[in-house]
Coordinates of C-alpha atoms in Angstrom, one line a residue:
Chain A
M1 CA -70.3 -70.0 -14.1
M2 CA -73.1 -71.8 -15.9
A3 CA -71.2 -71.9 -19.2
G4 CA -68.1 -73.2 -17.4
K5 CA -70.1 -75.9 -15.8
L6 CA -71.9 -77.0 -19.0
S7 CA -68.7 -77.2 -21.0
S8 CA -66.9 -79.2 -18.3
I9 CA -69.8 -81.6 -18.3
T10 CA -69.7 -82.1 -22.1
F11 CA -65.9 -82.5 -21.8
L12 CA -66.4 -85.1 -19.1
N13 CA -68.9 -86.8 -21.3
R14 CA -66.5 -86.8 -24.2
K15 CA -63.8 -88.4 -22.0
L16 CA -66.3 -90.9 -20.7
L17 CA -67.3 -91.6 -24.3
A18 CA -63.7 -92.2 -25.3
V19 CA -63.2 -94.6 -22.4
L20 CA -66.4 -96.5 -23.3
V21 CA -65.4 -96.8 -27.0
Y22 CA -62.0 -98.0 -26.0
L23 CA -63.5 -100.6 -23.5
I24 CA -65.9 -101.9 -26.1
A25 CA -63.2 -102.1 -28.7
A26 CA -60.8 -103.7 -26.3
S27 CA -63.4 -106.3 -25.3
I28 CA -64.2 -107.4 -28.8
I29 CA -60.6 -107.4 -30.2
P30 CA -60.0 -111.1 -29.3
L31 CA -63.2 -112.0 -31.2
A32 CA -62.6 -109.8 -34.1
V33 CA -58.8 -110.3 -34.5
P34 CA -58.0 -113.9 -33.6
S35 CA -54.3 -113.4 -34.0
I36 CA -52.2 -114.8 -31.2
Y37 CA -49.4 -112.4 -32.1
I38 CA -51.6 -109.3 -31.9
L39 CA -53.0 -110.5 -28.6
H40 CA -49.5 -111.1 -27.3
V41 CA -48.6 -107.5 -28.2
L42 CA -51.7 -106.1 -26.6
I43 CA -51.1 -108.1 -23.4
L44 CA -47.6 -106.7 -23.2
A45 CA -49.1 -103.3 -23.8
H46 CA -51.5 -103.8 -20.8
I47 CA -48.6 -104.8 -18.6
F48 CA -46.6 -101.8 -19.6
V49 CA -49.5 -99.4 -19.1
I50 CA -49.5 -100.4 -15.4
Y51 CA -45.8 -100.1 -15.3
A52 CA -45.7 -96.6 -16.8
A53 CA -48.6 -95.3 -14.7
S54 CA -46.9 -96.5 -11.5
W55 CA -43.7 -94.7 -12.5
D56 CA -45.7 -91.5 -13.0
I57 CA -47.1 -91.5 -9.4
L58 CA -43.6 -91.2 -7.9
T59 CA -41.9 -89.1 -10.6
G60 CA -44.6 -87.4 -12.6
Y61 CA -46.7 -86.5 -9.6
T62 CA -44.4 -86.3 -6.6
G63 CA -41.3 -85.1 -8.6
Q64 CA -39.0 -87.7 -7.2
L65 CA -36.9 -88.6 -10.3
N66 CA -36.7 -92.4 -10.5
L67 CA -34.3 -93.7 -13.1
G68 CA -34.5 -97.3 -12.1
H69 CA -38.2 -98.2 -12.1
A70 CA -37.4 -101.6 -13.6
M71 CA -36.1 -102.7 -10.2
F72 CA -39.7 -103.0 -8.9
F73 CA -40.9 -104.8 -12.0
G74 CA -37.9 -107.0 -12.1
L75 CA -37.6 -108.0 -8.5
S76 CA -41.3 -108.9 -8.4
A77 CA -41.0 -110.9 -11.6
Y78 CA -38.0 -112.8 -10.4
T79 CA -39.5 -113.4 -7.0
V80 CA -42.7 -114.9 -8.6
A81 CA -40.6 -117.1 -10.9
I82 CA -38.1 -118.3 -8.3
T83 CA -40.7 -119.0 -5.5
N84 CA -43.0 -120.7 -8.0
T85 CA -40.5 -122.9 -9.8
M86 CA -37.8 -123.6 -7.2
L87 CA -39.8 -123.5 -4.0
N88 CA -43.0 -124.8 -5.5
F89 CA -45.2 -122.1 -4.0
P90 CA -48.7 -122.0 -5.4
L91 CA -48.8 -119.3 -8.1
I92 CA -51.2 -117.1 -6.1
L93 CA -48.8 -117.1 -3.1
S94 CA -45.8 -116.5 -5.4
V95 CA -47.6 -113.4 -6.8
V96 CA -48.4 -112.1 -3.3
V97 CA -44.8 -112.7 -2.3
G98 CA -43.6 -111.1 -5.5
V99 CA -45.6 -107.9 -5.0
F100 CA -44.6 -107.9 -1.4
S101 CA -40.9 -108.0 -2.4
A102 CA -41.5 -104.9 -4.6
F103 CA -43.2 -103.3 -1.6
L104 CA -40.2 -104.0 0.6
L105 CA -37.8 -102.7 -2.1
S106 CA -39.8 -99.5 -2.2
L107 CA -39.1 -99.1 1.5
I108 CA -35.5 -100.0 1.2
V109 CA -35.0 -97.6 -1.6
G110 CA -37.5 -95.0 -0.5
I111 CA -36.4 -94.5 3.1
P112 CA -32.8 -93.4 2.3
C113 CA -34.1 -91.5 -0.7
L114 CA -36.4 -89.3 1.5
R115 CA -33.4 -87.2 2.4
L116 CA -32.2 -86.9 -1.2
R117 CA -33.2 -84.4 -3.8
G118 CA -32.7 -83.9 -7.5
P119 CA -29.7 -85.6 -9.1
Y120 CA -28.7 -87.5 -5.9
L121 CA -32.1 -89.2 -5.9
A122 CA -31.8 -90.0 -9.6
I123 CA -28.3 -91.5 -9.1
T124 CA -29.5 -93.5 -6.1
T125 CA -32.5 -95.0 -7.8
F126 CA -30.4 -95.8 -10.9
S127 CA -27.8 -97.5 -8.7
F128 CA -30.3 -99.7 -7.0
S129 CA -31.6 -100.9 -10.3
W130 CA -28.1 -101.4 -11.5
I131 CA -27.2 -103.5 -8.5
L132 CA -30.3 -105.7 -9.2
F133 CA -29.2 -106.0 -12.8
L134 CA -25.7 -107.0 -11.8
L135 CA -27.0 -109.6 -9.4
A136 CA -29.4 -111.1 -12.0
S137 CA -26.9 -111.0 -14.8
S138 CA -23.7 -112.2 -13.1
A139 CA -23.4 -112.3 -9.3
M140 CA -26.4 -114.5 -8.6
I141 CA -26.7 -116.5 -11.8
W142 CA -27.2 -119.7 -9.7
L143 CA -30.6 -118.2 -8.7
S144 CA -31.5 -116.1 -11.7
G145 CA -30.3 -118.4 -14.4
G146 CA -28.5 -115.5 -16.1
E147 CA -29.4 -115.3 -19.8
E148 CA -31.3 -118.5 -19.7
G149 CA -33.6 -117.1 -17.0
V150 CA -36.0 -118.9 -14.7
R151 CA -38.2 -121.1 -16.8
G152 CA -41.4 -123.0 -16.2
V153 CA -43.4 -120.5 -14.2
R154 CA -47.0 -121.6 -13.9
T155 CA -49.7 -119.4 -15.3
F156 CA -53.2 -118.5 -14.0
V157 CA -54.9 -119.1 -17.3
V158 CA -53.8 -120.9 -20.4
G159 CA -53.9 -119.3 -23.8
S160 CA -53.8 -115.8 -25.3
V161 CA -57.5 -115.0 -25.1
P162 CA -57.9 -115.6 -21.3
N163 CA -54.6 -113.9 -20.6
Y164 CA -55.8 -111.0 -22.8
Y165 CA -58.9 -110.5 -20.7
L166 CA -57.1 -111.0 -17.4
S167 CA -54.5 -108.4 -18.3
L168 CA -57.2 -106.0 -19.5
V169 CA -59.1 -106.2 -16.2
L170 CA -55.9 -105.9 -14.2
M171 CA -54.9 -102.9 -16.2
I172 CA -58.2 -101.2 -15.9
V173 CA -58.4 -101.8 -12.1
S174 CA -54.8 -100.6 -11.6
V175 CA -55.0 -97.5 -13.7
L176 CA -58.4 -96.6 -12.1
I177 CA -56.9 -96.9 -8.6
L178 CA -53.8 -94.8 -9.5
Y179 CA -56.0 -92.3 -11.3
R180 CA -58.3 -91.9 -8.4
I181 CA -55.4 -91.4 -6.0
A182 CA -53.8 -88.9 -8.4
N183 CA -57.0 -86.9 -8.6
S184 CA -57.7 -87.0 -4.9
E185 CA -56.5 -84.7 -2.1
T186 CA -53.5 -86.9 -1.8
G187 CA -52.7 -86.3 -5.4
L188 CA -52.8 -82.6 -4.9
I189 CA -50.5 -82.9 -1.9
L190 CA -48.1 -85.0 -4.0
K191 CA -48.1 -82.4 -6.7
A192 CA -47.4 -79.6 -4.2
I193 CA -44.3 -81.5 -3.1
K194 CA -43.2 -81.7 -6.7
E195 CA -43.7 -78.0 -7.1
D196 CA -41.7 -77.0 -4.0
E197 CA -40.8 -79.2 -1.1
D198 CA -40.0 -76.4 1.3
A199 CA -43.2 -74.6 0.5
A200 CA -45.1 -77.9 1.0
M201 CA -43.6 -78.2 4.4
A202 CA -44.5 -74.7 5.3
C203 CA -48.1 -75.5 4.4
G204 CA -48.0 -78.2 7.1
I205 CA -47.5 -81.2 4.8
N206 CA -45.6 -84.1 6.3
T207 CA -43.4 -84.4 3.1
T208 CA -41.6 -87.5 4.5
K209 CA -44.8 -89.4 4.9
Y210 CA -46.3 -88.5 1.5
K211 CA -43.0 -89.1 -0.4
L212 CA -42.8 -92.6 1.2
L213 CA -46.4 -93.2 0.2
A214 CA -45.6 -92.3 -3.4
F215 CA -42.6 -94.7 -3.3
I216 CA -44.8 -97.5 -2.0
L217 CA -47.6 -97.0 -4.5
S218 CA -45.1 -96.8 -7.3
G219 CA -43.2 -99.8 -6.2
V220 CA -46.3 -102.0 -5.5
F221 CA -48.0 -101.3 -8.8
G222 CA -44.6 -101.7 -10.6
G223 CA -44.5 -105.0 -8.8
I224 CA -48.0 -106.0 -9.9
A225 CA -47.0 -105.4 -13.5
G226 CA -43.9 -107.5 -13.0
A227 CA -45.7 -110.4 -11.3
F228 CA -48.3 -110.6 -14.1
Y229 CA -45.5 -110.5 -16.6
A230 CA -43.8 -113.5 -15.0
Q231 CA -46.9 -115.7 -15.0
Y232 CA -47.8 -114.7 -18.5
M233 CA -44.4 -115.1 -20.1
R234 CA -43.7 -118.1 -17.9
I235 CA -40.0 -117.2 -18.1
V236 CA -38.1 -114.4 -16.5
T237 CA -34.7 -113.3 -17.8
V238 CA -32.5 -110.3 -17.2
D239 CA -34.7 -108.3 -19.6
V240 CA -36.9 -107.4 -16.6
V241 CA -34.2 -105.5 -14.8
T242 CA -32.4 -103.8 -17.7
L243 CA -31.7 -100.1 -18.2
E244 CA -33.8 -100.2 -21.3
L245 CA -36.9 -101.2 -19.2
S246 CA -36.2 -98.4 -16.7
A247 CA -35.7 -95.9 -19.5
S248 CA -39.0 -97.0 -21.2
A249 CA -41.0 -95.9 -18.1
I250 CA -39.7 -92.5 -18.9
T251 CA -40.2 -92.5 -22.6
F252 CA -43.8 -93.9 -22.3
S253 CA -44.6 -91.1 -19.9
L254 CA -42.8 -88.4 -21.8
I255 CA -44.8 -89.2 -24.9
G256 CA -48.1 -89.6 -23.1
G257 CA -47.7 -86.6 -20.7
I258 CA -45.8 -86.7 -17.5
G259 CA -47.8 -86.2 -14.3
T260 CA -51.2 -87.2 -15.6
V261 CA -51.3 -91.0 -15.0
I262 CA -53.5 -91.5 -18.0
G263 CA -50.9 -89.9 -20.3
P264 CA -48.1 -92.4 -19.4
A265 CA -50.7 -95.2 -19.7
I266 CA -51.6 -94.1 -23.3
G267 CA -47.9 -93.6 -24.1
A268 CA -47.1 -97.1 -23.0
Y269 CA -50.0 -98.6 -24.9
I270 CA -49.1 -96.9 -28.2
L271 CA -45.4 -97.3 -28.0
T272 CA -45.5 -101.0 -27.0
I273 CA -47.8 -101.7 -30.0
L274 CA -45.6 -99.7 -32.3
F275 CA -42.4 -101.2 -31.0
E276 CA -43.6 -104.8 -31.2
G277 CA -45.6 -104.2 -34.4
F278 CA -42.6 -103.0 -36.3
S279 CA -40.3 -105.7 -35.2
W280 CA -39.4 -106.3 -38.9
L281 CA -37.5 -103.1 -38.8
A282 CA -35.1 -104.8 -36.4
D283 CA -32.6 -102.4 -34.8
Y284 CA -33.8 -99.5 -36.8
R285 CA -36.7 -99.4 -34.4
I286 CA -34.5 -98.1 -31.7
L287 CA -33.4 -95.3 -34.0
I288 CA -36.9 -94.4 -34.9
Y289 CA -38.0 -94.7 -31.3
N290 CA -35.4 -92.3 -30.2
L291 CA -36.2 -89.9 -32.9
I292 CA -39.8 -89.9 -31.8
I293 CA -38.7 -89.1 -28.3
V294 CA -36.5 -86.2 -29.4
A295 CA -39.4 -84.9 -31.5
F296 CA -41.7 -84.9 -28.5
V297 CA -39.2 -83.2 -26.2
L298 CA -38.8 -80.5 -28.8
F299 CA -42.3 -80.0 -30.1
L300 CA -44.7 -81.4 -27.5
P301 CA -42.9 -81.5 -24.1
G302 CA -46.3 -82.0 -22.4
G303 CA -46.9 -85.2 -24.3
L304 CA -50.1 -86.3 -26.0
M305 CA -52.2 -85.2 -23.0
S306 CA -51.2 -81.6 -23.8
L307 CA -52.3 -81.8 -27.4
R308 CA -55.8 -80.6 -26.8
E309 CA -54.6 -77.4 -24.9
K310 CA -51.9 -76.8 -27.5
I311 CA -54.4 -77.0 -30.4
K312 CA -56.7 -74.7 -28.5
A313 CA -53.9 -72.2 -27.8
E314 CA -52.9 -72.2 -31.4
R315 CA -56.5 -71.5 -32.6
G316 CA -56.4 -68.6 -30.2
T317 CA -59.7 -69.4 -28.6
G318 CA -59.7 -68.9 -24.8
G319 CA -61.7 -72.1 -24.6
E320 CA -63.5 -73.3 -21.6
E321 CA -62.3 -71.1 -18.9
G322 CA -65.5 -69.0 -18.8
E323 CA -66.7 -68.6 -15.3
Chain B
M1 CA -53.9 -65.7 31.5
S2 CA -50.9 -67.9 32.2
D3 CA -47.3 -67.0 33.0
V4 CA -45.9 -69.2 30.3
P5 CA -44.4 -67.0 27.5
F6 CA -45.9 -67.3 24.1
L7 CA -42.6 -67.8 22.3
Q8 CA -39.4 -68.2 24.3
V9 CA -36.0 -68.4 22.6
D10 CA -33.1 -69.3 24.9
N11 CA -29.4 -69.1 24.1
L12 CA -30.1 -70.1 20.5
S13 CA -27.0 -70.6 18.3
K14 CA -26.5 -71.9 14.8
H15 CA -23.0 -72.4 13.5
F16 CA -22.1 -73.1 9.9
R17 CA -18.6 -74.5 10.1
G18 CA -16.8 -71.6 11.8
L19 CA -19.5 -69.0 11.2
K20 CA -21.8 -68.1 14.0
A21 CA -24.8 -67.2 12.0
V22 CA -27.0 -67.0 15.2
D23 CA -25.0 -66.6 18.4
E24 CA -26.6 -67.1 21.8
V25 CA -29.8 -65.3 21.0
T26 CA -32.4 -65.0 23.8
F27 CA -35.7 -63.2 23.6
Q28 CA -39.4 -63.6 24.3
V29 CA -42.5 -62.8 22.4
D30 CA -45.9 -62.2 24.0
R31 CA -49.1 -63.3 22.6
G32 CA -50.5 -60.7 20.3
E33 CA -47.3 -58.8 19.9
F34 CA -45.9 -57.4 16.7
L35 CA -42.2 -57.9 16.7
G36 CA -39.9 -56.6 14.0
I37 CA -36.4 -58.0 13.5
I38 CA -34.0 -55.9 11.6
G39 CA -30.3 -55.9 10.9
P40 CA -27.7 -55.6 8.1
N41 CA -27.4 -58.3 5.5
G42 CA -25.9 -61.5 6.9
A43 CA -26.9 -60.6 10.4
G44 CA -28.6 -64.0 10.9
K45 CA -32.3 -62.9 10.6
T46 CA -33.4 -65.6 8.1
T47 CA -31.3 -68.2 9.9
L48 CA -33.2 -67.3 13.1
F49 CA -36.5 -67.8 11.2
N50 CA -35.4 -71.1 9.9
L51 CA -34.6 -72.2 13.5
I52 CA -37.9 -71.1 14.9
T53 CA -39.8 -72.8 12.1
G54 CA -37.8 -75.9 12.2
F55 CA -36.2 -75.7 8.7
L56 CA -32.8 -75.7 10.5
K57 CA -31.7 -77.5 13.6
P58 CA -29.9 -75.3 16.2
T59 CA -26.3 -76.0 17.2
S60 CA -27.4 -75.2 20.8
G61 CA -30.1 -73.5 22.7
R62 CA -33.9 -74.2 23.1
I63 CA -37.1 -72.9 21.7
H64 CA -40.4 -73.0 23.6
F65 CA -43.8 -72.3 22.1
R66 CA -46.6 -71.8 24.6
G67 CA -44.6 -73.6 27.2
K68 CA -43.8 -76.6 25.0
D69 CA -40.2 -77.4 23.9
I70 CA -40.3 -77.5 20.2
T71 CA -36.5 -77.4 19.5
G72 CA -36.5 -80.8 17.8
M73 CA -39.9 -80.6 16.1
K74 CA -40.3 -81.0 12.4
P75 CA -41.5 -78.0 10.4
H76 CA -44.9 -79.6 9.5
D77 CA -45.5 -80.3 13.2
R78 CA -44.8 -76.7 14.1
V79 CA -47.4 -75.7 11.5
K80 CA -49.8 -78.0 13.2
I81 CA -49.3 -76.3 16.6
G82 CA -49.7 -72.9 15.0
I83 CA -46.4 -71.5 13.6
A84 CA -46.5 -70.4 10.0
R85 CA -44.0 -68.7 7.8
T86 CA -43.3 -67.1 4.4
F87 CA -40.1 -67.2 2.5
Q88 CA -37.8 -64.3 1.6
V89 CA -37.3 -65.8 -1.9
T90 CA -40.9 -66.6 -2.7
K91 CA -41.8 -70.3 -3.2
P92 CA -45.2 -70.4 -4.9
F93 CA -46.5 -73.6 -6.4
K94 CA -46.0 -72.2 -9.8
K95 CA -48.3 -74.6 -11.8
F96 CA -51.1 -74.2 -9.3
T97 CA -53.7 -71.4 -9.5
A98 CA -53.7 -68.9 -6.7
I99 CA -56.6 -70.6 -5.0
E100 CA -55.0 -74.0 -5.3
N101 CA -51.9 -72.7 -3.6
V102 CA -54.0 -71.7 -0.6
V103 CA -56.2 -74.8 -0.7
I104 CA -53.2 -77.0 0.0
S105 CA -52.7 -75.3 3.4
A106 CA -56.4 -75.2 4.1
L107 CA -56.6 -79.0 3.3
I108 CA -54.0 -79.7 5.9
A109 CA -55.7 -77.3 8.4
R110 CA -58.9 -79.2 7.9
K111 CA -57.1 -82.5 8.4
H112 CA -55.8 -81.1 11.7
G113 CA -59.3 -80.1 12.7
K114 CA -58.6 -76.4 12.6
I115 CA -61.3 -75.5 10.1
R116 CA -64.7 -77.1 9.7
E117 CA -65.8 -75.5 6.4
H118 CA -64.9 -76.8 3.0
E119 CA -61.2 -76.0 2.3
R120 CA -62.0 -74.2 -0.9
D121 CA -64.5 -71.8 0.8
F122 CA -61.9 -71.1 3.5
A123 CA -59.2 -70.6 0.9
M124 CA -61.4 -68.1 -0.8
E125 CA -61.9 -66.2 2.5
V126 CA -58.1 -66.0 2.9
L127 CA -57.6 -64.8 -0.6
E128 CA -60.1 -62.0 0.0
K129 CA -58.2 -61.1 3.2
V130 CA -55.0 -60.4 1.2
N131 CA -56.9 -58.8 -1.7
L132 CA -56.2 -61.6 -4.2
A133 CA -59.8 -62.9 -4.7
H134 CA -59.9 -61.5 -8.3
R135 CA -56.8 -63.6 -9.1
K136 CA -58.1 -66.9 -7.8
D137 CA -57.9 -68.8 -11.1
T138 CA -54.6 -67.3 -12.3
L139 CA -51.6 -69.6 -12.3
A140 CA -49.1 -68.5 -9.6
E141 CA -46.3 -68.3 -12.3
N142 CA -48.3 -65.6 -14.1
L143 CA -48.8 -63.4 -11.0
P144 CA -46.7 -60.2 -10.7
H145 CA -44.1 -60.2 -7.9
G146 CA -46.2 -58.1 -5.5
E147 CA -49.1 -60.5 -5.7
V148 CA -46.9 -63.6 -5.3
K149 CA -45.8 -62.0 -2.0
K150 CA -49.4 -61.7 -1.0
L151 CA -50.1 -65.3 -2.1
E152 CA -47.2 -66.5 0.2
I153 CA -48.9 -64.7 3.1
A154 CA -52.3 -66.2 2.2
R155 CA -50.8 -69.7 2.1
A156 CA -49.3 -69.2 5.5
L157 CA -52.6 -67.7 6.9
A158 CA -54.6 -70.7 5.6
T159 CA -52.7 -72.9 8.0
K160 CA -54.6 -71.0 10.8
P161 CA -51.5 -69.9 12.6
E162 CA -51.2 -68.2 16.0
L163 CA -47.7 -67.1 15.2
L164 CA -46.9 -65.8 11.8
L165 CA -43.3 -65.2 10.7
L166 CA -42.9 -63.0 7.6
D167 CA -39.5 -63.0 6.0
E168 CA -39.1 -59.7 4.1
P169 CA -42.6 -59.5 2.6
F170 CA -41.9 -56.0 1.3
S171 CA -38.7 -56.7 -0.6
G172 CA -38.9 -55.8 -4.3
L173 CA -42.3 -54.1 -4.0
T174 CA -43.2 -50.7 -5.4
G175 CA -44.2 -47.9 -3.0
E176 CA -47.8 -48.4 -3.7
E177 CA -47.6 -52.2 -3.2
V178 CA -45.8 -51.6 0.1
E179 CA -48.7 -49.5 1.3
S180 CA -51.3 -52.0 0.3
L181 CA -49.4 -54.9 1.8
Q182 CA -48.8 -53.0 5.0
E183 CA -52.6 -52.6 5.4
V184 CA -53.0 -56.4 4.9
I185 CA -50.4 -57.3 7.5
K186 CA -51.8 -54.7 9.9
S187 CA -55.3 -56.3 9.7
I188 CA -53.9 -59.8 10.1
H189 CA -52.3 -58.6 13.4
E190 CA -55.6 -57.0 14.4
D191 CA -57.2 -60.4 14.0
G192 CA -55.2 -61.5 16.9
I193 CA -52.3 -63.3 15.2
T194 CA -48.9 -62.7 16.7
V195 CA -46.5 -61.5 14.0
I196 CA -42.7 -61.5 13.7
L197 CA -41.5 -59.6 10.8
I198 CA -38.0 -59.5 9.2
E199 CA -37.6 -56.4 7.1
H200 CA -35.2 -54.3 5.1
V201 CA -37.8 -51.7 4.3
L202 CA -37.3 -50.0 7.6
K203 CA -40.2 -47.5 7.1
A204 CA -42.8 -50.2 6.9
C205 CA -41.2 -52.2 9.7
M206 CA -41.1 -49.2 12.0
A207 CA -44.7 -48.4 11.2
L208 CA -46.0 -51.9 12.0
S209 CA -43.8 -53.1 14.8
E210 CA -44.6 -52.5 18.5
R211 CA -41.1 -53.7 19.4
I212 CA -37.9 -54.2 17.4
I213 CA -35.0 -56.5 17.8
V214 CA -31.8 -55.6 16.0
L215 CA -29.4 -58.4 15.0
N216 CA -25.8 -57.9 14.0
Y217 CA -23.3 -60.7 13.4
G218 CA -25.8 -63.2 14.9
K219 CA -26.2 -61.3 18.2
I220 CA -29.0 -59.1 19.5
I221 CA -27.6 -55.6 19.8
A222 CA -30.8 -53.8 20.6
D223 CA -34.3 -54.6 21.8
G224 CA -36.9 -52.0 22.3
T225 CA -39.6 -49.8 20.8
P226 CA -39.0 -48.5 17.3
Q227 CA -38.1 -45.0 18.7
Q228 CA -35.6 -46.5 21.2
V229 CA -33.9 -48.6 18.6
C230 CA -33.5 -45.8 16.1
M231 CA -31.6 -43.8 18.7
D232 CA -29.3 -46.6 19.7
R233 CA -25.7 -45.9 19.1
Q234 CA -24.8 -49.5 18.3
V235 CA -27.7 -49.8 15.8
I236 CA -26.6 -46.7 13.9
E237 CA -23.1 -48.0 13.9
A238 CA -24.1 -51.4 12.6
Y239 CA -26.0 -49.8 9.7
L240 CA -23.7 -46.9 8.9
G241 CA -20.4 -48.0 10.3
K242 CA -18.3 -46.1 12.9
R243 CA -17.7 -43.1 10.6
G244 CA -21.3 -43.0 9.8
L245 CA -22.0 -42.7 13.5
E246 CA -19.7 -39.7 13.7
F247 CA -21.6 -38.1 10.8
A248 CA -24.9 -39.0 12.3
S249 CA -24.1 -37.4 15.6
G250 CA -22.8 -34.4 13.7

């Protein structure tokens, strides 16, 4: 018992230490590396961290396969852009309305999805995002601007450095909230639903309520990421509702470790930097990107978060289970 | 104390397309009773369980629990008012440890105000009750079949039920495991929980039940003490067929 407690404390300290080191590094990067391009990549990484972590709450934790997560990101981004540029809403109001639109969408998609399981749920979420893509790319071009997008969105702060810090704070707060929820009683209940929905019901869990809660959390934080993206990029095009963006939620999480919140966040951070950093490879990036995914599925299906256990298992040490 | 029956099932039917899986079933269960439900495969036993626990909606008929009409109630609400179940095909939370499986139910029971202590302590008590305390940190997917069966019962017990429905808890167990589980179920009943047991392992069912209902083709064909039911012509016929009956009666 004592040994178990001690080692879990040292492990906690190690985790805490890693977080601290990251925070210090992240805070001094703009001072140490005054490259607008690098900061731009890191800001995108911060946004996609929120995006990936929000996907994970619904799919990784609750087991509700969402193949169209870009719909929350995209709807919120478009709503911010359109209300801000065409209706001249103050930016803060646009952001509130944008996140609210993602919340409403999570209800619109979530409520019918409560009755669906497995592939039917996957197809439905995919279809909703596809509808949104079709609206933005053709049916409602008068509103979305099509390929041209909606331009001239105002921004909270001007310049890379302020946006860097703003996105950093937003990311830390969002991930912290999602992480706290995931590791609370609620998180355990969501995981039980993922493991077996009938058994969860037999335990007395109101699965309908908790699934809807997961939908809402996922949608709202996806929407927060989209809203920040709109004000930072100052332009919103169909990129925000594409299949690629929906798929990237899955790849980020797969590489980081599905069902851990932190894993998808790390996955999003690393992959965004790699993808943007190797832009000179042009389309070969997509090839390499996909090879990485295949490699992970084959050799490390638990993602980076499972690396520690895997190494421990291969060394053959029982590790820190001692009670 | 009151005249209201504990569980009252009235003219309950469930049709799947043309098939009458449960057909106009009526029976009562008293508080503290141990009722066994037997019948050949496909007799409608599990369907009846799913109706009582709310996992299926009946085509017609009504169910009352302690005087309250629960026919349209959701499964989780029935758990809240004290009806718990296990599954014939076990459904453990595979990636959870044994104690975590039970903690889930205990957590909900605490939210419903049924337990005051910490849910982990309560879960531990329940694991001890089913003799699984030594397995508390084992992942459910690594437990042998017999222990998964016990874990299912522990998870149901942790909801603090008044009525416990056990769907073939003995299926697939070795003789030794059957005996040990029989003891566990007996002591649960002795704690004052009303039990309804579906079983194929007739020996265990006969030993535990005070009263037995026999289902065949969705209908009740016999209702009585284990001794009465064993002697019933229709029951023997249902199990052995008409010719079997001739053999049985020599």
